[in-house]
Coordinates of C-alpha atoms and ligand atoms in Angstrom, one line a residue:
M1 CA 24.9 19.0 -12.9
K2 CA 26.7 15.7 -14.5
L3 CA 24.5 14.1 -17.2
R4 CA 23.8 10.4 -17.7
A5 CA 22.6 8.9 -21.0
F6 CA 20.2 6.1 -21.0
L7 CA 20.6 4.6 -24.5
S8 CA 18.3 2.1 -26.4
R9 CA 17.4 1.3 -29.8
R10 CA 13.7 1.5 -28.8
V11 CA 12.9 4.9 -27.0
V12 CA 9.5 5.2 -26.6
T13 CA 8.4 8.5 -26.9
P14 CA 4.5 10.1 -27.3
D15 CA 4.9 10.0 -31.3
A16 CA 7.5 7.2 -32.3
V17 CA 9.5 4.3 -30.9
R18 CA 13.0 5.2 -32.1
P19 CA 16.9 4.8 -31.3
A20 CA 17.7 7.4 -28.7
A21 CA 19.0 8.5 -25.4
L22 CA 17.4 10.2 -22.2
L23 CA 19.8 12.8 -21.0
V24 CA 19.1 13.0 -17.2
E25 CA 20.1 15.7 -15.1
G26 CA 19.6 14.9 -11.6
D27 CA 16.1 13.9 -10.9
R28 CA 14.9 15.0 -14.2
I29 CA 15.0 14.4 -18.1
H30 CA 17.4 17.0 -19.4
S31 CA 16.4 16.0 -23.0
V32 CA 16.2 13.0 -25.4
V33 CA 18.6 13.3 -28.4
T34 CA 19.7 11.0 -30.9
P35 CA 22.5 8.4 -29.9
D36 CA 24.9 10.5 -32.1
Q37 CA 24.0 13.8 -29.9
I38 CA 25.1 12.3 -26.6
P39 CA 27.9 14.9 -25.3
P40 CA 31.4 13.5 -24.8
Q41 CA 32.6 12.3 -21.4
T42 CA 28.5 11.4 -20.4
E43 CA 28.2 8.3 -18.5
I44 CA 26.5 6.0 -20.6
H45 CA 24.1 3.0 -19.9
D46 CA 23.2 1.4 -23.1
F47 CA 20.1 -1.3 -22.6
G48 CA 20.3 -1.9 -26.4
D49 CA 17.4 -3.8 -28.2
A50 CA 15.5 -3.4 -24.5
A51 CA 12.8 -0.7 -24.9
I52 CA 12.6 2.3 -22.6
L53 CA 8.9 3.3 -21.7
P54 CA 7.8 5.9 -19.5
G55 CA 7.3 4.8 -15.8
L56 CA 3.9 3.9 -15.5
V57 CA 1.3 5.5 -13.8
D58 CA -1.5 3.2 -12.4
S59 CA -4.3 5.5 -11.4
H60 CA -6.7 2.6 -9.8
V61 CA -4.8 0.7 -6.8
H62 CA -6.0 -0.1 -3.3
I63 CA -3.2 0.1 -1.2
N64 CA -5.8 -0.3 2.2
D65 CA -3.0 1.7 4.4
P66 CA -3.5 2.7 6.9
G67 CA -6.0 0.4 8.8
R68 CA -5.8 -2.9 6.7
A69 CA -1.9 -3.0 5.8
E70 CA -2.7 -6.7 6.4
W71 CA -4.4 -7.1 2.9
E72 CA -1.3 -4.9 1.3
G73 CA 0.1 -1.4 2.5
F74 CA 2.5 0.9 1.0
E75 CA 5.6 -1.0 1.6
T76 CA 4.6 -4.1 -0.4
A77 CA 2.3 -2.2 -3.0
T78 CA 5.0 0.0 -3.9
R79 CA 7.5 -2.9 -4.4
A80 CA 5.3 -4.6 -6.6
A81 CA 4.7 -1.4 -8.4
A82 CA 8.5 -0.8 -8.7
A83 CA 8.6 -4.5 -10.1
G84 CA 6.2 -4.0 -12.7
G85 CA 7.6 -0.9 -14.5
Y86 CA 5.0 1.6 -12.2
T87 CA 6.5 4.7 -10.8
M88 CA 3.1 6.2 -9.7
L89 CA 0.3 4.9 -8.1
V90 CA -3.1 6.7 -7.3
D91 CA -4.9 5.0 -4.1
M92 CA -8.3 4.5 -3.9
P93 CA -9.9 5.9 -1.1
L94 CA -11.7 2.6 0.5
N95 CA -10.8 -0.4 2.5
C96 CA -8.1 1.8 4.3
L97 CA -9.2 3.0 8.0
P98 CA -10.1 5.7 7.8
A99 CA -11.4 5.8 4.4
T100 CA -9.9 9.0 2.4
T101 CA -13.3 10.8 2.9
N102 CA -12.2 14.0 4.6
P103 CA -8.7 16.1 5.1
A104 CA -7.9 14.2 8.6
A105 CA -8.0 11.1 7.0
L106 CA -6.1 12.1 4.2
E107 CA -3.5 13.3 6.5
A108 CA -3.5 9.9 8.4
K109 CA -2.8 8.5 4.9
R110 CA 0.2 10.5 4.7
A111 CA 1.6 9.5 8.1
A112 CA 1.0 5.8 7.2
A113 CA 3.1 6.3 3.8
N114 CA 5.5 8.4 5.0
G115 CA 9.3 6.7 4.2
R116 CA 7.8 3.6 3.2
C117 CA 7.2 4.0 -0.6
R118 CA 9.4 2.9 -3.4
V119 CA 7.4 4.5 -5.9
D120 CA 5.7 8.0 -5.8
W121 CA 1.8 8.4 -5.2
M122 CA -1.1 10.4 -4.9
A123 CA -4.5 9.5 -3.1
W124 CA -8.0 10.3 -4.4
G125 CA -10.7 11.4 -2.2
G126 CA -14.1 9.6 -1.7
V127 CA -17.4 11.0 -2.1
V128 CA -19.6 8.9 0.1
A129 CA -23.4 9.4 1.3
D130 CA -22.6 12.1 4.3
N131 CA -19.4 13.9 3.1
P132 CA -20.5 16.5 0.4
L133 CA -19.1 19.9 2.9
D134 CA -15.7 17.5 2.8
I135 CA -15.3 17.5 -1.0
E136 CA -13.5 21.1 -1.6
P137 CA -11.7 21.0 1.7
L138 CA -10.3 17.5 0.3
A139 CA -9.4 19.1 -3.2
R140 CA -7.5 22.2 -1.3
A141 CA -5.6 19.3 0.6
G142 CA -4.2 18.2 -2.4
V143 CA -6.6 14.9 -4.0
P144 CA -6.2 14.7 -7.8
G145 CA -10.1 14.0 -7.7
F146 CA -12.7 11.8 -6.1
K147 CA -13.9 8.2 -6.2
C148 CA -17.8 7.3 -5.7
F149 CA -19.8 3.6 -5.4
L150 CA -23.1 3.4 -7.2
V151 CA -23.5 0.1 -5.5
H152 CA -22.4 -1.4 -2.5
P153 CA -18.4 -1.5 -2.3
G154 CA -18.6 -4.8 -0.9
I155 CA -16.9 -3.8 2.4
D156 CA -18.8 -1.9 4.9
G157 CA -17.1 1.6 6.1
F158 CA -17.3 3.4 2.7
T159 CA -20.9 4.2 1.5
M160 CA -22.4 4.2 -2.0
V161 CA -24.4 6.8 -3.0
T162 CA -27.8 7.0 -4.6
E163 CA -28.7 9.3 -7.6
Q164 CA -29.7 11.9 -4.9
Q165 CA -27.0 12.2 -2.9
L166 CA -25.1 12.3 -6.1
R167 CA -27.0 15.5 -6.7
T168 CA -26.0 16.8 -3.6
A169 CA -22.5 16.2 -4.2
L170 CA -21.8 17.1 -7.7
P171 CA -22.0 20.9 -7.5
H172 CA -18.9 20.7 -5.0
V173 CA -17.2 18.3 -7.1
A174 CA -18.2 20.5 -10.3
R175 CA -16.4 23.6 -8.4
T176 CA -13.2 21.8 -7.7
G177 CA -12.8 21.1 -11.6
L178 CA -11.4 17.7 -10.5
P179 CA -12.7 14.3 -11.8
L180 CA -15.2 11.9 -10.5
L181 CA -14.2 8.7 -11.0
A182 CA -17.4 6.2 -10.4
H183 CA -17.8 2.7 -9.9
A184 CA -20.7 2.5 -12.4
E185 CA -22.9 -0.4 -11.4
L186 CA -26.8 0.2 -10.3
P187 CA -27.9 -2.2 -7.5
A188 CA -31.2 -2.6 -9.0
P189 CA -30.3 -5.2 -11.9
I190 CA -27.9 -7.0 -9.9
D191 CA -30.8 -7.4 -6.9
A192 CA -33.1 -8.8 -9.4
A193 CA -30.8 -10.8 -11.0
T194 CA -29.2 -12.3 -7.5
A195 CA -33.1 -13.0 -6.3
N196 CA -33.4 -15.2 -9.2
L197 CA -30.3 -17.2 -8.3
A198 CA -31.2 -18.2 -4.8
N199 CA -31.2 -22.0 -5.8
A200 CA -28.2 -21.5 -8.2
D201 CA -24.7 -23.5 -8.1
W202 CA -22.4 -20.5 -6.7
S203 CA -19.9 -22.4 -7.3
L204 CA -20.2 -22.1 -11.4
Y205 CA -18.8 -18.6 -12.9
E206 CA -21.5 -18.5 -15.0
T207 CA -24.1 -17.7 -12.1
Y208 CA -21.7 -14.9 -10.7
V209 CA -21.9 -13.1 -14.4
Q210 CA -25.3 -14.0 -14.4
S211 CA -25.7 -11.9 -10.9
R212 CA -24.0 -9.1 -12.2
P213 CA -25.6 -8.2 -15.8
E214 CA -24.1 -5.9 -18.5
E215 CA -27.6 -4.0 -17.7
A216 CA -26.3 -2.7 -14.4
E217 CA -23.2 -1.0 -15.9
L218 CA -25.3 0.3 -18.5
S219 CA -27.8 1.9 -16.5
A220 CA -25.2 3.4 -14.3
I221 CA -23.6 4.8 -17.0
R222 CA -26.5 6.3 -18.8
M223 CA -27.2 7.9 -15.2
L224 CA -23.9 9.4 -15.0
L225 CA -24.0 10.7 -18.6
F226 CA -27.2 12.5 -18.0
L227 CA -25.8 14.0 -14.6
C228 CA -22.7 14.6 -16.4
R229 CA -24.5 16.8 -18.9
E230 CA -26.5 18.6 -16.3
F231 CA -24.0 19.5 -13.6
K232 CA -20.9 20.0 -15.8
F233 CA -18.2 17.7 -14.1
R234 CA -15.2 15.6 -15.2
L235 CA -16.7 12.1 -15.6
H236 CA -14.1 9.1 -15.3
I237 CA -15.8 5.6 -15.5
V238 CA -13.5 3.0 -13.6
H239 CA -13.2 -0.5 -14.9
L240 CA -15.4 -0.8 -17.9
S241 CA -16.3 -4.3 -18.1
A242 CA -19.6 -4.2 -20.3
S243 CA -18.5 -3.5 -24.0
T244 CA -22.7 -2.8 -24.5
A245 CA -21.8 0.9 -23.2
L246 CA -19.3 1.3 -25.6
P247 CA -21.7 3.1 -28.2
E248 CA -23.2 5.5 -25.7
L249 CA -19.7 6.5 -24.2
R250 CA -18.7 6.9 -27.8
A251 CA -21.9 9.0 -28.6
A252 CA -21.2 10.8 -25.1
R253 CA -17.6 11.9 -26.5
S254 CA -18.7 13.0 -29.6
E255 CA -21.2 15.1 -28.0
G256 CA -18.2 17.0 -26.3
L257 CA -18.9 15.7 -22.9
P258 CA -16.0 15.5 -20.6
V259 CA -16.1 11.8 -19.8
S260 CA -13.3 9.3 -19.7
V261 CA -12.8 5.5 -19.8
E262 CA -10.7 2.9 -18.2
T263 CA -10.3 -0.8 -18.3
C264 CA -8.2 -3.4 -16.7
P265 CA -6.2 -6.2 -17.7
H266 CA -8.0 -8.4 -16.2
Y267 CA -10.9 -7.7 -18.7
L268 CA -8.5 -7.4 -21.7
H269 CA -6.7 -11.2 -21.2
L270 CA -9.1 -13.3 -19.2
T271 CA -12.5 -14.9 -20.3
A272 CA -15.7 -16.1 -18.8
E273 CA -15.2 -19.2 -20.9
K274 CA -12.3 -20.1 -19.3
I275 CA -12.8 -20.1 -15.7
S276 CA -13.5 -23.0 -14.0
K277 CA -15.8 -24.2 -11.2
G278 CA -14.9 -22.8 -7.9
A279 CA -12.1 -20.7 -9.1
T280 CA -12.5 -17.8 -7.4
L281 CA -9.0 -16.8 -7.7
F282 CA -10.8 -14.9 -11.0
K283 CA -13.7 -13.1 -8.9
C284 CA -13.6 -9.1 -9.5
A285 CA -16.9 -6.5 -9.9
P286 CA -17.7 -5.8 -12.6
P287 CA -17.3 -9.5 -13.7
I288 CA -14.9 -10.9 -16.3
R289 CA -17.4 -11.5 -19.4
S290 CA -17.0 -13.5 -22.4
R291 CA -14.6 -13.9 -25.3
E292 CA -16.4 -11.5 -27.7
N293 CA -16.9 -8.8 -25.1
C294 CA -13.3 -8.7 -24.6
E295 CA -12.4 -8.0 -28.0
Q296 CA -14.9 -5.6 -28.3
L297 CA -12.9 -3.7 -25.3
W298 CA -9.9 -3.8 -27.4
Q299 CA -12.0 -2.3 -30.3
G300 CA -12.8 0.3 -27.7
L301 CA -9.0 0.7 -26.9
R302 CA -8.2 0.9 -30.8
D303 CA -10.8 3.7 -31.6
G304 CA -9.9 5.7 -28.4
T305 CA -13.7 5.0 -26.6
I306 CA -11.1 3.6 -23.7
D307 CA -8.5 6.3 -22.7
L308 CA -6.8 4.0 -20.3
V309 CA -5.9 0.9 -18.3
A310 CA -5.3 0.6 -14.9
T311 CA -4.9 -2.6 -12.9
D312 CA -7.5 -2.0 -9.7
H313 CA -5.0 -3.6 -7.7
S314 CA -7.2 -5.0 -5.0
P315 CA -5.5 -7.6 -3.3
C316 CA -6.5 -9.5 0.1
P317 CA -5.3 -12.3 1.8
S318 CA -5.8 -15.9 0.6
E319 CA -8.1 -16.9 2.9
M320 CA -10.7 -14.7 1.8
K321 CA -10.3 -15.8 -1.8
R322 CA -12.2 -18.9 0.2
L323 CA -10.8 -21.3 -2.1
A324 CA -11.7 -24.2 -0.2
E325 CA -15.0 -23.5 -0.7
G326 CA -15.1 -22.3 -4.1
N327 CA -18.1 -20.3 -3.8
F328 CA -18.5 -17.3 -6.0
R329 CA -21.3 -15.8 -3.6
T330 CA -19.0 -15.3 -0.5
A331 CA -15.6 -14.7 -1.9
W332 CA -13.8 -11.6 -1.6
G333 CA -13.9 -9.8 -5.4
G334 CA -10.8 -8.2 -6.7
I335 CA -7.7 -9.1 -8.6
A336 CA -3.9 -7.9 -7.7
S337 CA -1.8 -7.4 -11.0
L338 CA 0.7 -4.5 -9.9
S339 CA 3.8 -6.8 -10.9
I340 CA 2.5 -8.4 -14.1
A341 CA 0.3 -5.9 -15.9
L342 CA 2.7 -4.5 -18.3
P343 CA 3.8 -8.1 -19.5
L344 CA -0.2 -9.3 -19.6
M345 CA -0.7 -6.2 -21.7
Y346 CA 2.4 -6.4 -23.6
T347 CA 1.1 -9.9 -24.5
E348 CA -1.9 -9.1 -25.6
A349 CA -1.4 -5.7 -27.3
S350 CA 1.6 -7.1 -29.6
N351 CA -0.7 -9.9 -30.6
R352 CA -3.3 -7.5 -31.9
G353 CA -0.9 -5.2 -33.7
F354 CA -0.5 -2.4 -31.1
S355 CA 2.9 -0.9 -30.6
L356 CA 4.6 0.2 -27.4
T357 CA 3.4 3.8 -27.7
D358 CA 0.0 2.6 -27.3
I359 CA 0.8 0.8 -24.3
A360 CA 2.6 4.2 -22.8
R361 CA -0.2 6.2 -23.8
W362 CA -2.9 3.9 -22.0
M363 CA -0.8 2.9 -19.2
S364 CA 1.6 6.5 -18.4
E365 CA 0.0 9.5 -20.3
A366 CA -3.5 8.9 -19.8
P367 CA -3.6 7.7 -16.3
A368 CA -1.0 10.9 -15.8
N369 CA -3.5 13.1 -17.3
L370 CA -6.7 11.9 -15.3
A371 CA -4.6 12.1 -11.9
G372 CA -3.2 16.0 -13.0
C373 CA 0.5 14.8 -12.6
H374 CA 1.0 15.1 -16.2
S375 CA 3.3 17.7 -16.1
R376 CA 5.6 15.6 -14.3
K377 CA 5.1 12.0 -15.1
G378 CA 3.7 10.0 -18.2
R379 CA 6.0 10.7 -21.0
L380 CA 10.0 10.3 -21.8
A381 CA 10.3 14.7 -22.6
A382 CA 12.5 17.3 -21.4
E383 CA 11.5 18.6 -17.8
Y384 CA 9.6 15.5 -17.2
D385 CA 10.6 13.4 -13.8
A386 CA 13.1 10.8 -14.9
D387 CA 10.7 8.2 -14.7
F388 CA 11.1 5.1 -16.9
V389 CA 10.9 1.4 -17.0
I390 CA 13.5 -1.1 -19.3
L391 CA 11.3 -3.5 -20.9
D392 CA 12.8 -7.0 -22.5
T393 CA 10.2 -7.5 -25.3
E394 CA 11.9 -10.8 -26.6
N395 CA 11.8 -12.5 -23.4
E396 CA 9.0 -14.8 -22.2
F397 CA 8.5 -15.8 -18.3
V398 CA 6.1 -18.0 -16.4
V399 CA 4.2 -16.2 -13.7
S400 CA 5.2 -17.7 -10.2
E401 CA 4.8 -16.8 -6.7
N402 CA 8.4 -15.1 -6.3
R403 CA 7.4 -12.5 -9.5
L404 CA 4.6 -11.0 -7.5
H405 CA 6.3 -9.1 -4.7
Y406 CA 2.8 -7.7 -3.4
R407 CA 2.2 -9.1 0.5
H408 CA -0.3 -12.1 -0.6
P409 CA 0.8 -13.9 -3.7
V410 CA -2.5 -14.6 -4.7
S411 CA -3.2 -14.4 -8.5
P412 CA -5.3 -16.0 -11.0
Y413 CA -2.0 -15.5 -13.6
L414 CA -0.2 -18.0 -12.0
G415 CA 1.7 -20.4 -14.2
E416 CA 0.8 -18.7 -17.5
K417 CA 3.6 -17.6 -19.8
L418 CA 3.7 -13.9 -20.5
R419 CA 5.9 -12.0 -23.0
G420 CA 7.7 -8.8 -21.9
V421 CA 10.3 -9.1 -19.0
V422 CA 10.7 -5.9 -16.7
K423 CA 14.1 -5.7 -16.1
A424 CA 14.6 -2.2 -14.2
T425 CA 12.6 0.7 -13.1
Y426 CA 14.1 4.2 -12.8
L427 CA 12.2 6.7 -10.2
R428 CA 13.6 10.1 -10.8
G429 CA 16.9 9.0 -11.9
R430 CA 17.4 6.3 -9.6
K431 CA 17.0 2.5 -9.8
V432 CA 14.3 1.3 -7.6
F433 CA 14.1 -2.2 -9.3
S434 CA 16.6 -4.1 -10.9
D435 CA 16.5 -7.8 -11.9
G436 CA 14.5 -8.8 -9.1
Q437 CA 16.3 -6.8 -6.6
F438 CA 14.8 -3.4 -5.0
P439 CA 18.3 -1.3 -4.3
G440 CA 18.2 1.4 -2.0
D441 CA 16.0 2.9 0.6
P442 CA 12.2 3.8 -0.4
T443 CA 12.4 6.9 -2.2
G444 CA 9.1 7.6 -3.3
V445 CA 7.1 10.7 -2.1
E446 CA 3.5 11.8 -2.6
H447 CA 2.5 14.4 -5.4
R448 CA 0.1 16.7 -4.0
H449 CA -2.4 18.1 -6.9
Ligands
ZN1 ZN1 -11.4 -0.4 -7.4

């Protein structure tokens, strides 16, 4: 088959950023070569100084389809993903109807996604209060792992699990060999803190932070590490916000426990001090904490305690943010960022001396490892899918509604100036995003584990 060469002075491979060409044959990378090794008569696409990174993999997305496609849906989520440089999304099992807690629900999701995706996708299964017998069938049906909540997930229909219910589920999870992703907050510290805030001013962000103390995350993580030791399953902590948990996570890793950790662009870019009265666009759980906490999370990325950065893209119609009321108690918690996560991360990471190799590891390779698609996704290397993103690192842009591309242009980032413009995204050798346009029909498919 005919080779095409995608050339740049800055190709991001796992060990270096260097001048190179991706030789693409059909939908796969044939090889990564130096520019002088491009065979004669090859069709060359030269991106000059713009970097070529592996297509990003987002292991934490709420697509909410089927059932709540009015919040997002496969068409708009995957469109925003393509615009943001993502080529693989792994969908969370809640907010959709039915929740992905048994094989029939997974089939309903497959039917909803069919022919509507601009990037590839997978679906996590759910571990809830009453489905231990569905865990192994879900694994056989192709999910790459499971998600559970240790606290009410903010919406009914996907039940949280108590320690006792988790103990019933964990032997099944361990037998699959797949990771269990845990929303790590325990209800008791939240309930106790909230009870003391009955008469507080809930238009203040400070009140919301006080209602979800770091202790809720810390105690949940302690319980999960204890269970990890006992049941020997792969544990993944989603959206870590409380940096006080880092020393114990670091110790657990040195002990050899199979635990991985994620945080999100909003915890690495936004800080509580800057959130104004009534600004419910910033509400998410666990909450955005102090500037000092944010820097500690960056330190966790630097020393490897935190493995990856996922968006936790959690969209909703704007009225659910109750902007007129500005009440942090009643507003929906969730921040959507698929289309701008890479510029957010590039802006922050480059200011701290990190390289594009670090970003590719956090946002592509490590999430691909977690979702078990790492033999095809997450690297620019021979035999991998020809998934890549062209990033112009020299230019800035202001976040505006027409750059978001997801269903409801609700965002705490509007008006911010960010560095790094996604110029184009390629999925299995085909251009799926280019300068604000989405060429061609949707060609994204599901990867089954
Ligand atoms: Zn989430």
